[in-house]
Amino acid sequence: MVRIVFNITRKPFYTHMKSTIYLDNAATTPLLPEVSAAMRPFLEQHFGNPSSIYSLGRTTKMHIEQARESISKELNCKRGEIIFTSSGTESINKVLFAAILDLNCKRIITSAIEHHATLHTIEHLQKTLGIEVQYVNLQTDGTIDENHLADLLKSSSLKTIVSLLHANNEIGTLTNMSNVSALCQTHKALLHMDTVQSIAHYKIDLTACPIDFLSCSGHKFHGPKGIGFVYVNGKNKISPLLLGGGQERNMRAGTENVAGIIGLEKAFLLAYQHLDENKAHIFKLKTYLHEQIQNRFSKTILFGNQNLNESLYTVLNIGFLKNPQTEMLPLSLDIEGICISSGSACSSGSENQSHVIAALKKYQDYQPIRFSFSILNTLAEIDQTIAVLDKLLN
Ligand code: PLP
C-alpha cells in the first residue's frame, strides 16, 4: 500500500522504496498539507454538532457559514445558493430529481458522454417516471453540437432541463458554458452544468453566466473526499433529496461533514488564489508529454479537442494503436509505478471499457491512456513517464 506524505514544500514523497508517479488526478487528488491543517481542528477541538445551541455547536455552524460565504463570493452568487452535499454524485442526483419532481420538467437533454452519475440517474428517471430523454449530437472530437442542441430545444414545448458536463472527465473536452446558457435562456430551459472536473480550475461567474444548477466535488482539487456542493439558483425552489433534520436550510438533511466543508473551502480558495500559476504549470506538463509522445510513438491519436489550448488543461488522453503491448499498457504502467486511467473506474475496482470512447465511435482500434495532472506533478515525473513508455513500447 502506498502512503503519501507531504513535506513542507508541497512535494509528495512516498514512504515505500519504489517511486510512484501519480498521473490520475481526474480520478482524485491528494490533500494539500494546508488543507489537512485547516481540517484538523474540526476533527479534534471543534467537534460540536452545528445544530447544537451551545457555543461548541455555534462555533462549527459559524465556520460552515463562513465557508459558504467565501465559496459564493468566488462564484459571484448568493450565500444561500450553495448547499453542501456528500459528493458530486449526490449533487447531480439532487438536481435531476428536483428538476423532475419539484420543477415539473418533463424532458431531459443530455449527452452520451456524461459521467455515469448523470447517465444512470437519467436512465432511472426515464424508466420510473417516463421522462423523455434526448441526447445532443457530438462532433468528432466529443464537443457538443450547439446547433443540434438549439434544434432540440426548439422542437418541443415540454418543460426541459439540459444537463451537460462543463469538462469531460475522460477526454477533457470543454462545453462553452456561456453559449449553452444563452441557448437555455432563449428557450426557457433549465440548465445544470456538471463542473466536477472544472471548478477550481477555471473562473466561473454565475452572475455573468446564469445557470440554474452546478455540481462540485471537493476531492478533484486537493480537497477531501466525501464532500461537495450544489449551486441552486435562488429562483428554483426545490425540496431536499435526503429527508430528516433541517440542516442546510432544510435542503439537505444530515449532520454536516464539518471538517470536509472546511477542507473543501480551503482547497477551493487556494485553487482560485493560485489559478493562473497552477494553470501555467499544469498546461506545460500536458503539452510537454503530448509533444514527447507525438515525437516517439507514431501510431497514436489525441482524444478530444485537437487544440490543447481549448481542452481541460489537467487531462491528456492518448490512444495507442491496439496491439498486445499497448493493450497491456495500463497494467504495465502500474507495474512501473505510474498511475493512469484507461476507462472509468467501476465499483469493483476494475476498469470498464469507456462509454465515452465508445460514443466517439471511430476510435475503437486505439487503447486509451488518460494522463491527468495536478500542481504536485513535476517535469521530472513526465520525463520518467516518457522513459518508461519508451521502454515498454519501443
Ligand atoms: N462528474 C464528473 C465529471 C466526475 O468526474 C465525477 C467523478 O469522477 C463525478 C461527477 C462524481 O463525483 P464524486 O466522485 O464526488 O461522486
Tab-separated table of C-alpha atoms and ligand atoms in Angstrom:
chain	number	residue	atom	x	y	z
A	1	MET	CA	0.000	0.000	0.000
A	2	VAL	CA	1.397	3.420	-0.966
A	3	ARG	CA	1.219	6.054	1.723
A	4	ILE	CA	1.685	9.609	0.534
A	5	VAL	CA	3.251	12.109	2.908
A	6	PHE	CA	3.936	15.750	2.066
A	7	ASN	CA	6.945	17.749	3.036
A	8	ILE	CA	6.635	21.428	3.700
A	9	THR	CA	7.365	22.410	0.073
A	10	ARG	CA	4.266	20.509	-1.038
A	11	LYS	CA	6.218	17.882	-2.959
A	12	PRO	CA	4.731	14.479	-2.327
A	13	PHE	CA	7.050	11.708	-1.331
A	14	TYR	CA	6.253	8.110	-0.772
A	15	THR	CA	7.138	6.078	2.223
A	16	HIS	CA	7.921	2.913	0.337
A	17	MET	CA	11.042	2.342	-1.715
A	18	LYS	CA	9.627	2.227	-5.225
A	19	SER	CA	8.788	5.670	-6.546
A	20	THR	CA	5.226	6.223	-7.661
A	21	ILE	CA	4.182	8.774	-10.238
A	22	TYR	CA	0.580	9.794	-9.764
A	23	LEU	CA	-0.965	10.893	-13.068
A	24	ASP	CA	-4.602	10.118	-12.296
A	25	ASN	CA	-5.715	13.429	-10.836
A	26	ALA	CA	-9.039	13.343	-12.690
A	27	ALA	CA	-9.911	10.307	-10.539
A	28	THR	CA	-8.935	12.055	-7.335
A	29	THR	CA	-6.229	14.342	-5.982
A	30	PRO	CA	-4.160	14.102	-2.817
A	31	LEU	CA	-4.963	16.526	0.011
A	32	LEU	CA	-2.686	19.543	0.211
A	33	PRO	CA	-0.959	19.895	3.579
A	34	GLU	CA	-2.614	23.326	4.016
A	35	VAL	CA	-5.984	21.621	3.581
A	36	SER	CA	-5.380	18.883	6.124
A	37	ALA	CA	-4.017	21.538	8.537
A	38	ALA	CA	-7.229	23.563	8.122
A	39	MET	CA	-9.376	20.472	8.714
A	40	ARG	CA	-7.563	19.135	11.745
A	41	PRO	CA	-9.081	21.439	14.408
A	42	PHE	CA	-12.529	20.413	13.150
A	43	LEU	CA	-11.706	16.760	13.649
A	44	GLU	CA	-10.355	17.400	17.143
A	45	GLN	CA	-11.303	20.517	19.177
A	46	HIS	CA	-14.264	21.882	17.186
A	47	PHE	CA	-16.345	18.722	17.208
A	48	GLY	CA	-19.659	20.301	18.233
A	49	ASN	CA	-22.784	19.451	16.284
A	50	PRO	CA	-23.580	22.583	14.215
A	51	SER	CA	-27.265	22.240	15.190
A	52	SER	CA	-26.495	22.440	18.936
A	53	ILE	CA	-27.366	25.697	20.644
A	54	TYR	CA	-24.320	25.941	22.937
A	55	SER	CA	-21.078	27.593	21.849
A	56	LEU	CA	-19.327	24.367	20.769
A	57	GLY	CA	-22.083	23.884	18.210
A	58	ARG	CA	-22.410	27.560	17.329
A	59	THR	CA	-18.691	27.691	16.510
A	60	THR	CA	-18.858	24.913	13.954
A	61	LYS	CA	-22.047	26.391	12.490
A	62	MET	CA	-20.328	29.754	12.106
A	63	HIS	CA	-17.404	28.162	10.261
A	64	ILE	CA	-19.778	26.360	7.893
A	65	GLU	CA	-21.500	29.659	7.113
A	66	GLN	CA	-18.140	31.341	6.542
A	67	ALA	CA	-17.182	28.582	4.106
A	68	ARG	CA	-20.480	29.030	2.269
A	69	GLU	CA	-19.854	32.777	2.127
A	70	SER	CA	-16.328	32.546	0.724
A	71	ILE	CA	-17.319	29.951	-1.890
A	72	SER	CA	-20.316	32.014	-3.015
A	73	LYS	CA	-18.142	35.162	-3.313
A	74	GLU	CA	-15.739	33.319	-5.580
A	75	LEU	CA	-18.603	32.143	-7.816
A	76	ASN	CA	-20.391	35.504	-7.667
A	77	CYS	CA	-23.645	34.042	-6.362
A	78	LYS	CA	-25.652	34.321	-3.143
A	79	ARG	CA	-24.544	32.508	0.005
A	80	GLY	CA	-27.860	30.669	0.342
A	81	GLU	CA	-27.451	29.222	-3.150
A	82	ILE	CA	-24.633	26.893	-2.038
A	83	ILE	CA	-25.785	23.606	-0.468
A	84	PHE	CA	-23.168	21.206	0.853
A	85	THR	CA	-23.583	17.567	-0.148
A	86	SER	CA	-21.543	14.388	0.196
A	87	SER	CA	-20.199	14.318	-3.373
A	88	GLY	CA	-20.525	15.296	-6.989
A	89	THR	CA	-22.770	12.257	-7.422
A	90	GLU	CA	-25.195	13.418	-4.730
A	91	SER	CA	-25.246	16.939	-6.172
A	92	ILE	CA	-26.118	15.617	-9.633
A	93	ASN	CA	-28.840	13.292	-8.261
A	94	LYS	CA	-30.299	16.168	-6.272
A	95	VAL	CA	-30.518	18.420	-9.316
A	96	LEU	CA	-32.029	15.848	-11.653
A	97	PHE	CA	-34.600	14.553	-9.156
A	98	ALA	CA	-35.572	18.118	-8.201
A	99	ALA	CA	-35.939	19.177	-11.829
A	100	ILE	CA	-38.493	16.409	-12.372
A	101	LEU	CA	-40.235	16.198	-9.003
A	102	ASP	CA	-40.256	19.874	-7.957
A	103	LEU	CA	-39.828	21.933	-11.101
A	104	ASN	CA	-42.055	19.896	-13.366
A	105	CYS	CA	-39.554	19.141	-16.091
A	106	LYS	CA	-40.822	16.503	-18.483
A	107	ARG	CA	-37.782	16.294	-20.722
A	108	ILE	CA	-34.030	15.998	-20.147
A	109	ILE	CA	-31.472	16.858	-22.801
A	110	THR	CA	-28.007	15.469	-22.148
A	111	SER	CA	-25.120	13.817	-24.000
A	112	ALA	CA	-23.922	10.228	-24.287
A	113	ILE	CA	-20.534	11.091	-22.761
A	114	GLU	CA	-21.695	12.427	-19.399
A	115	HIS	CA	-20.415	10.923	-16.168
A	116	HIS	CA	-22.350	7.853	-15.001
A	117	ALA	CA	-23.697	9.898	-12.062
A	118	THR	CA	-25.728	11.762	-14.676
A	119	LEU	CA	-26.406	8.989	-17.190
A	120	HIS	CA	-27.557	6.369	-14.681
A	121	THR	CA	-29.740	8.865	-12.803
A	122	ILE	CA	-31.377	9.938	-16.046
A	123	GLU	CA	-31.936	6.300	-17.108
A	124	HIS	CA	-33.621	5.711	-13.746
A	125	LEU	CA	-35.875	8.771	-14.127
A	126	GLN	CA	-36.750	7.716	-17.653
A	127	LYS	CA	-37.646	4.178	-16.556
A	128	THR	CA	-39.542	5.022	-13.395
A	129	LEU	CA	-41.216	8.319	-14.314
A	130	GLY	CA	-41.413	8.130	-18.097
A	131	ILE	CA	-39.362	11.267	-18.617
A	132	GLU	CA	-38.433	11.997	-22.212
A	133	VAL	CA	-34.678	11.928	-22.761
A	134	GLN	CA	-32.808	13.296	-25.756
A	135	TYR	CA	-29.088	13.122	-26.476
A	136	VAL	CA	-27.391	16.014	-28.180
A	137	ASN	CA	-25.134	15.116	-31.132
A	138	LEU	CA	-21.407	15.192	-30.612
A	139	GLN	CA	-18.761	16.459	-33.000
A	140	THR	CA	-15.918	14.028	-33.804
A	141	ASP	CA	-13.777	15.480	-31.011
A	142	GLY	CA	-16.541	14.955	-28.432
A	143	THR	CA	-17.670	18.559	-28.067
A	144	ILE	CA	-21.405	19.076	-28.265
A	145	ASP	CA	-23.069	20.227	-31.459
A	146	GLU	CA	-24.616	23.526	-30.348
A	147	ASN	CA	-26.807	23.761	-33.475
A	148	HIS	CA	-28.318	20.386	-32.669
A	149	LEU	CA	-28.873	21.494	-29.072
A	150	ALA	CA	-30.723	24.571	-30.381
A	151	ASP	CA	-32.832	22.350	-32.670
A	152	LEU	CA	-33.698	20.004	-29.805
A	153	LEU	CA	-34.655	22.922	-27.582
A	154	LYS	CA	-36.864	24.362	-30.331
A	155	SER	CA	-38.504	21.053	-31.158
A	156	SER	CA	-40.713	20.673	-28.081
A	157	SER	CA	-42.709	22.780	-25.671
A	158	LEU	CA	-42.203	20.290	-22.816
A	159	LYS	CA	-40.528	21.842	-19.790
A	160	THR	CA	-36.878	20.837	-20.148
A	161	ILE	CA	-33.656	20.600	-18.192
A	162	VAL	CA	-30.352	20.462	-20.070
A	163	SER	CA	-27.639	18.626	-18.131
A	164	LEU	CA	-24.118	18.741	-19.552
A	165	LEU	CA	-20.553	18.378	-18.433
A	166	HIS	CA	-18.509	21.539	-18.429
A	167	ALA	CA	-15.327	19.457	-18.801
A	168	ASN	CA	-15.343	15.811	-19.789
A	169	ASN	CA	-13.513	13.699	-17.209
A	170	GLU	CA	-12.088	11.247	-19.744
A	171	ILE	CA	-11.145	13.271	-22.801
A	172	GLY	CA	-11.133	16.817	-21.419
A	173	THR	CA	-13.443	18.427	-23.981
A	174	LEU	CA	-14.986	21.660	-22.744
A	175	THR	CA	-18.558	22.845	-23.248
A	176	ASN	CA	-18.948	26.546	-23.947
A	177	MET	CA	-20.927	27.417	-20.846
A	178	SER	CA	-21.986	30.909	-21.985
A	179	ASN	CA	-23.283	29.669	-25.344
A	180	VAL	CA	-25.271	26.878	-23.690
A	181	SER	CA	-26.534	29.272	-21.029
A	182	ALA	CA	-27.737	31.714	-23.721
A	183	LEU	CA	-29.493	28.905	-25.634
A	184	CYS	CA	-31.255	27.685	-22.484
A	185	GLN	CA	-32.333	31.219	-21.611
A	186	THR	CA	-33.755	31.759	-25.101
A	187	HIS	CA	-35.740	28.526	-24.940
A	188	LYS	CA	-36.652	28.834	-21.256
A	189	ALA	CA	-34.968	25.562	-20.362
A	190	LEU	CA	-33.256	24.904	-17.055
A	191	LEU	CA	-29.507	24.271	-17.181
A	192	HIS	CA	-27.352	22.047	-14.983
A	193	MET	CA	-23.598	22.059	-15.534
A	194	ASP	CA	-21.523	19.228	-14.111
A	195	THR	CA	-18.424	21.224	-13.183
A	196	VAL	CA	-16.854	18.468	-11.084
A	197	GLN	CA	-13.702	18.427	-13.253
A	198	SER	CA	-13.501	22.138	-13.990
A	199	ILE	CA	-14.478	24.080	-10.879
A	200	ALA	CA	-11.418	25.471	-9.093
A	201	HIS	CA	-9.551	25.144	-12.418
A	202	TYR	CA	-11.485	27.848	-14.272
A	203	LYS	CA	-13.126	31.094	-13.155
A	204	ILE	CA	-16.902	30.719	-13.053
A	205	ASP	CA	-19.076	33.809	-12.653
A	206	LEU	CA	-22.664	32.762	-12.034
A	207	THR	CA	-23.973	36.305	-12.382
A	208	ALA	CA	-22.318	36.940	-15.734
A	209	CYS	CA	-23.207	33.438	-16.969
A	210	PRO	CA	-26.578	32.485	-15.500
A	211	ILE	CA	-27.173	28.799	-14.995
A	212	ASP	CA	-29.658	27.028	-12.754
A	213	PHE	CA	-27.542	24.342	-11.127
A	214	LEU	CA	-23.899	23.452	-10.841
A	215	SER	CA	-22.255	20.414	-9.203
A	216	CYS	CA	-18.943	20.321	-7.367
A	217	SER	CA	-16.843	17.675	-5.615
A	218	GLY	CA	-14.023	18.539	-3.186
A	219	HIS	CA	-11.623	15.714	-3.977
A	220	LYS	CA	-10.913	16.838	-7.540
A	221	PHE	CA	-8.924	19.914	-6.448
A	222	HIS	CA	-6.913	18.682	-3.462
A	223	GLY	CA	-9.830	18.831	-1.043
A	224	PRO	CA	-11.183	15.858	0.918
A	225	LYS	CA	-13.364	13.055	-0.396
A	226	GLY	CA	-16.983	12.746	0.729
A	227	ILE	CA	-17.801	16.432	0.400
A	228	GLY	CA	-19.209	18.515	-2.433
A	229	PHE	CA	-21.792	21.161	-3.037
A	230	VAL	CA	-24.548	22.012	-5.405
A	231	TYR	CA	-25.307	25.541	-6.512
A	232	VAL	CA	-29.050	26.088	-6.835
A	233	ASN	CA	-30.051	29.395	-8.399
A	234	GLY	CA	-32.374	31.123	-5.892
A	235	LYS	CA	-35.236	31.299	-8.384
A	236	ASN	CA	-35.576	27.488	-8.284
A	237	LYS	CA	-37.458	26.307	-5.214
A	238	ILE	CA	-36.608	22.671	-4.678
A	239	SER	CA	-37.089	20.038	-1.955
A	240	PRO	CA	-34.378	18.007	-0.250
A	241	LEU	CA	-33.362	14.644	-1.694
A	242	LEU	CA	-32.344	13.372	1.754
A	243	LEU	CA	-35.056	13.760	4.382
A	244	GLY	CA	-34.567	14.132	8.115
A	245	GLY	CA	-33.271	17.152	10.026
A	246	GLY	CA	-33.403	20.744	8.876
A	247	GLN	CA	-29.716	21.142	8.011
A	248	GLU	CA	-28.609	23.214	5.020
A	249	ARG	CA	-31.731	25.403	5.336
A	250	ASN	CA	-33.944	22.339	5.015
A	251	MET	CA	-32.308	21.496	1.694
A	252	ARG	CA	-30.171	18.519	2.759
A	253	ALA	CA	-30.775	16.588	5.940
A	254	GLY	CA	-27.936	15.001	7.899
A	255	THR	CA	-25.357	16.304	10.361
A	256	GLU	CA	-22.859	18.322	8.369
A	257	ASN	CA	-19.409	16.992	7.478
A	258	VAL	CA	-17.789	19.992	9.154
A	259	ALA	CA	-14.128	19.075	8.595
A	260	GLY	CA	-14.972	18.178	4.994
A	261	ILE	CA	-16.646	21.545	4.415
A	262	ILE	CA	-13.661	23.394	5.901
A	263	GLY	CA	-11.262	21.324	3.790
A	264	LEU	CA	-13.276	21.940	0.639
A	265	GLU	CA	-13.327	25.677	1.358
A	266	LYS	CA	-9.562	25.788	1.922
A	267	ALA	CA	-8.769	23.810	-1.239
A	268	PHE	CA	-11.233	25.917	-3.250
A	269	LEU	CA	-9.776	29.228	-2.082
A	270	LEU	CA	-6.183	28.071	-2.571
A	271	ALA	CA	-7.015	26.926	-6.088
A	272	TYR	CA	-8.545	30.276	-7.023
A	273	GLN	CA	-5.757	32.237	-5.333
A	274	HIS	CA	-3.141	30.449	-7.499
A	275	LEU	CA	-5.283	29.774	-10.557
A	276	ASP	CA	-3.033	31.347	-13.209
A	277	GLU	CA	0.250	29.931	-11.966
A	278	ASN	CA	-1.315	26.483	-11.414
A	279	LYS	CA	-2.764	26.522	-14.900
A	280	ALA	CA	0.556	27.537	-16.471
A	281	HIS	CA	2.422	24.779	-14.626
A	282	ILE	CA	-0.070	22.029	-15.419
A	283	PHE	CA	-0.505	23.066	-19.041
A	284	LYS	CA	3.275	22.922	-19.501
A	285	LEU	CA	3.282	19.315	-18.256
A	286	LYS	CA	0.422	18.388	-20.562
A	287	THR	CA	1.931	19.966	-23.696
A	288	TYR	CA	5.365	18.514	-22.942
A	289	LEU	CA	4.041	14.979	-22.518
A	290	HIS	CA	1.935	15.302	-25.657
A	291	GLU	CA	4.876	16.579	-27.692
A	292	GLN	CA	7.166	13.784	-26.459
A	293	ILE	CA	4.570	11.099	-27.204
A	294	GLN	CA	3.996	12.513	-30.691
A	295	ASN	CA	7.741	12.519	-31.373
A	296	ARG	CA	8.306	8.970	-30.193
A	297	PHE	CA	5.200	6.945	-30.953
A	298	SER	CA	3.773	7.312	-34.407
A	299	LYS	CA	0.663	5.174	-34.041
A	300	THR	CA	-1.104	7.391	-31.542
A	301	ILE	CA	-4.029	9.761	-31.591
A	302	LEU	CA	-5.169	12.516	-29.277
A	303	PHE	CA	-8.695	12.005	-27.949
A	304	GLY	CA	-10.827	15.122	-27.622
A	305	ASN	CA	-10.153	18.605	-28.873
A	306	GLN	CA	-7.089	18.676	-31.162
A	307	ASN	CA	-6.102	22.103	-29.917
A	308	LEU	CA	-4.602	21.522	-26.477
A	309	ASN	CA	-5.383	25.119	-25.579
A	310	GLU	CA	-9.089	24.502	-25.937
A	311	SER	CA	-9.479	21.464	-23.708
A	312	LEU	CA	-9.312	20.875	-19.971
A	313	TYR	CA	-5.668	21.551	-19.108
A	314	THR	CA	-5.481	18.797	-16.495
A	315	VAL	CA	-6.349	15.934	-18.880
A	316	LEU	CA	-4.439	14.365	-21.796
A	317	ASN	CA	-5.997	11.232	-23.268
A	318	ILE	CA	-3.837	9.449	-25.830
A	319	GLY	CA	-4.966	6.496	-27.955
A	320	PHE	CA	-2.228	3.965	-28.711
A	321	LEU	CA	-2.988	1.773	-31.743
A	322	LYS	CA	-4.022	-1.566	-30.243
A	323	ASN	CA	-1.520	-4.420	-30.216
A	324	PRO	CA	-0.632	-6.874	-27.442
A	325	GLN	CA	1.824	-4.375	-25.892
A	326	THR	CA	-0.412	-1.332	-25.937
A	327	GLU	CA	-3.387	-3.313	-24.638
A	328	MET	CA	-1.238	-4.252	-21.659
A	329	LEU	CA	-0.158	-0.630	-21.090
A	330	PRO	CA	-2.492	0.160	-18.148
A	331	LEU	CA	-1.153	-2.869	-16.301
A	332	SER	CA	2.466	-2.401	-17.388
A	333	LEU	CA	2.433	1.248	-16.269
A	334	ASP	CA	1.018	0.178	-12.932
A	335	ILE	CA	3.835	-2.335	-12.506
A	336	GLU	CA	6.271	0.503	-13.245
A	337	GLY	CA	4.639	2.625	-10.518
A	338	ILE	CA	2.807	5.011	-12.837
A	339	CYS	CA	-0.874	5.630	-12.033
A	340	ILE	CA	-3.035	6.422	-15.064
A	341	SER	CA	-6.559	5.511	-16.121
A	342	SER	CA	-7.775	3.658	-19.178
A	343	GLY	CA	-11.530	3.773	-18.728
A	344	SER	CA	-13.943	4.656	-15.998
A	345	ALA	CA	-13.334	3.048	-12.650
A	346	CYS	CA	-16.219	0.856	-11.567
A	347	SER	CA	-17.153	-0.098	-8.042
A	348	SER	CA	-15.462	-3.485	-8.214
A	349	GLY	CA	-12.144	-1.687	-8.588
A	350	SER	CA	-11.628	-2.765	-12.190
A	351	GLU	CA	-11.980	-0.529	-15.225
A	352	ASN	CA	-14.719	-0.933	-17.793
A	353	GLN	CA	-14.382	-0.112	-21.435
A	354	SER	CA	-15.040	3.589	-21.592
A	355	HIS	CA	-18.551	4.616	-22.674
A	356	VAL	CA	-17.029	7.948	-23.715
A	357	ILE	CA	-14.564	6.417	-26.163
A	358	ALA	CA	-17.309	4.041	-27.361
A	359	ALA	CA	-19.586	7.028	-28.093
A	360	LEU	CA	-16.875	8.637	-30.245
A	361	LYS	CA	-17.247	5.530	-32.466
A	362	LYS	CA	-14.252	5.983	-34.799
A	363	TYR	CA	-11.538	5.144	-32.331
A	364	GLN	CA	-12.179	1.561	-31.238
A	365	ASP	CA	-8.758	0.448	-32.534
A	366	TYR	CA	-6.955	2.615	-30.012
A	367	GLN	CA	-6.131	1.845	-26.400
A	368	PRO	CA	-6.929	4.984	-24.407
A	369	ILE	CA	-4.484	6.098	-21.722
A	370	ARG	CA	-5.653	9.087	-19.707
A	371	PHE	CA	-2.893	11.067	-18.046
A	372	SER	CA	-4.270	13.681	-15.660
A	373	PHE	CA	-2.100	16.189	-13.873
A	374	SER	CA	-2.061	18.372	-10.788
A	375	ILE	CA	0.129	21.095	-9.316
A	376	LEU	CA	2.055	18.412	-7.454
A	377	ASN	CA	3.390	16.822	-10.647
A	378	THR	CA	6.797	17.793	-11.991
A	379	LEU	CA	8.564	17.833	-15.369
A	380	ALA	CA	10.957	15.214	-13.976
A	381	GLU	CA	7.987	12.886	-13.451
A	382	ILE	CA	6.910	13.428	-17.043
A	383	ASP	CA	10.445	12.599	-18.219
A	384	GLN	CA	10.356	9.399	-16.176
A	385	THR	CA	6.968	8.521	-17.640
A	386	ILE	CA	8.301	9.033	-21.171
A	387	ALA	CA	11.317	6.837	-20.396
A	388	VAL	CA	9.004	4.082	-19.136
A	389	LEU	CA	6.773	4.360	-22.222
A	390	ASP	CA	9.899	4.121	-24.370
A	391	LYS	CA	10.998	1.006	-22.535
A	392	LEU	CA	7.581	-0.622	-22.799
A	393	LEU	CA	6.747	0.245	-26.393
A	394	ASN	CA	9.904	0.897	-28.409
B	1	PLP	N1	-18.936	14.209	-12.539
B	1	PLP	C1	-17.703	14.106	-13.061
B	1	PLP	C2	-17.380	14.809	-14.326
B	1	PLP	C3	-16.729	13.338	-12.419
B	1	PLP	O1	-15.505	13.239	-12.955
B	1	PLP	C4	-17.071	12.697	-11.203
B	1	PLP	C5	-16.086	11.847	-10.514
B	1	PLP	O2	-15.177	11.301	-11.120
B	1	PLP	C6	-18.365	12.852	-10.695
B	1	PLP	C7	-19.269	13.607	-11.392
B	1	PLP	C8	-18.768	12.212	-9.391
B	1	PLP	O3	-18.162	12.890	-8.319
B	1	PLP	P1	-17.955	12.167	-6.898
B	1	PLP	O4	-16.756	11.285	-7.048
B	1	PLP	O5	-17.688	13.277	-5.941
B	1	PLP	O6	-19.187	11.446	-6.597
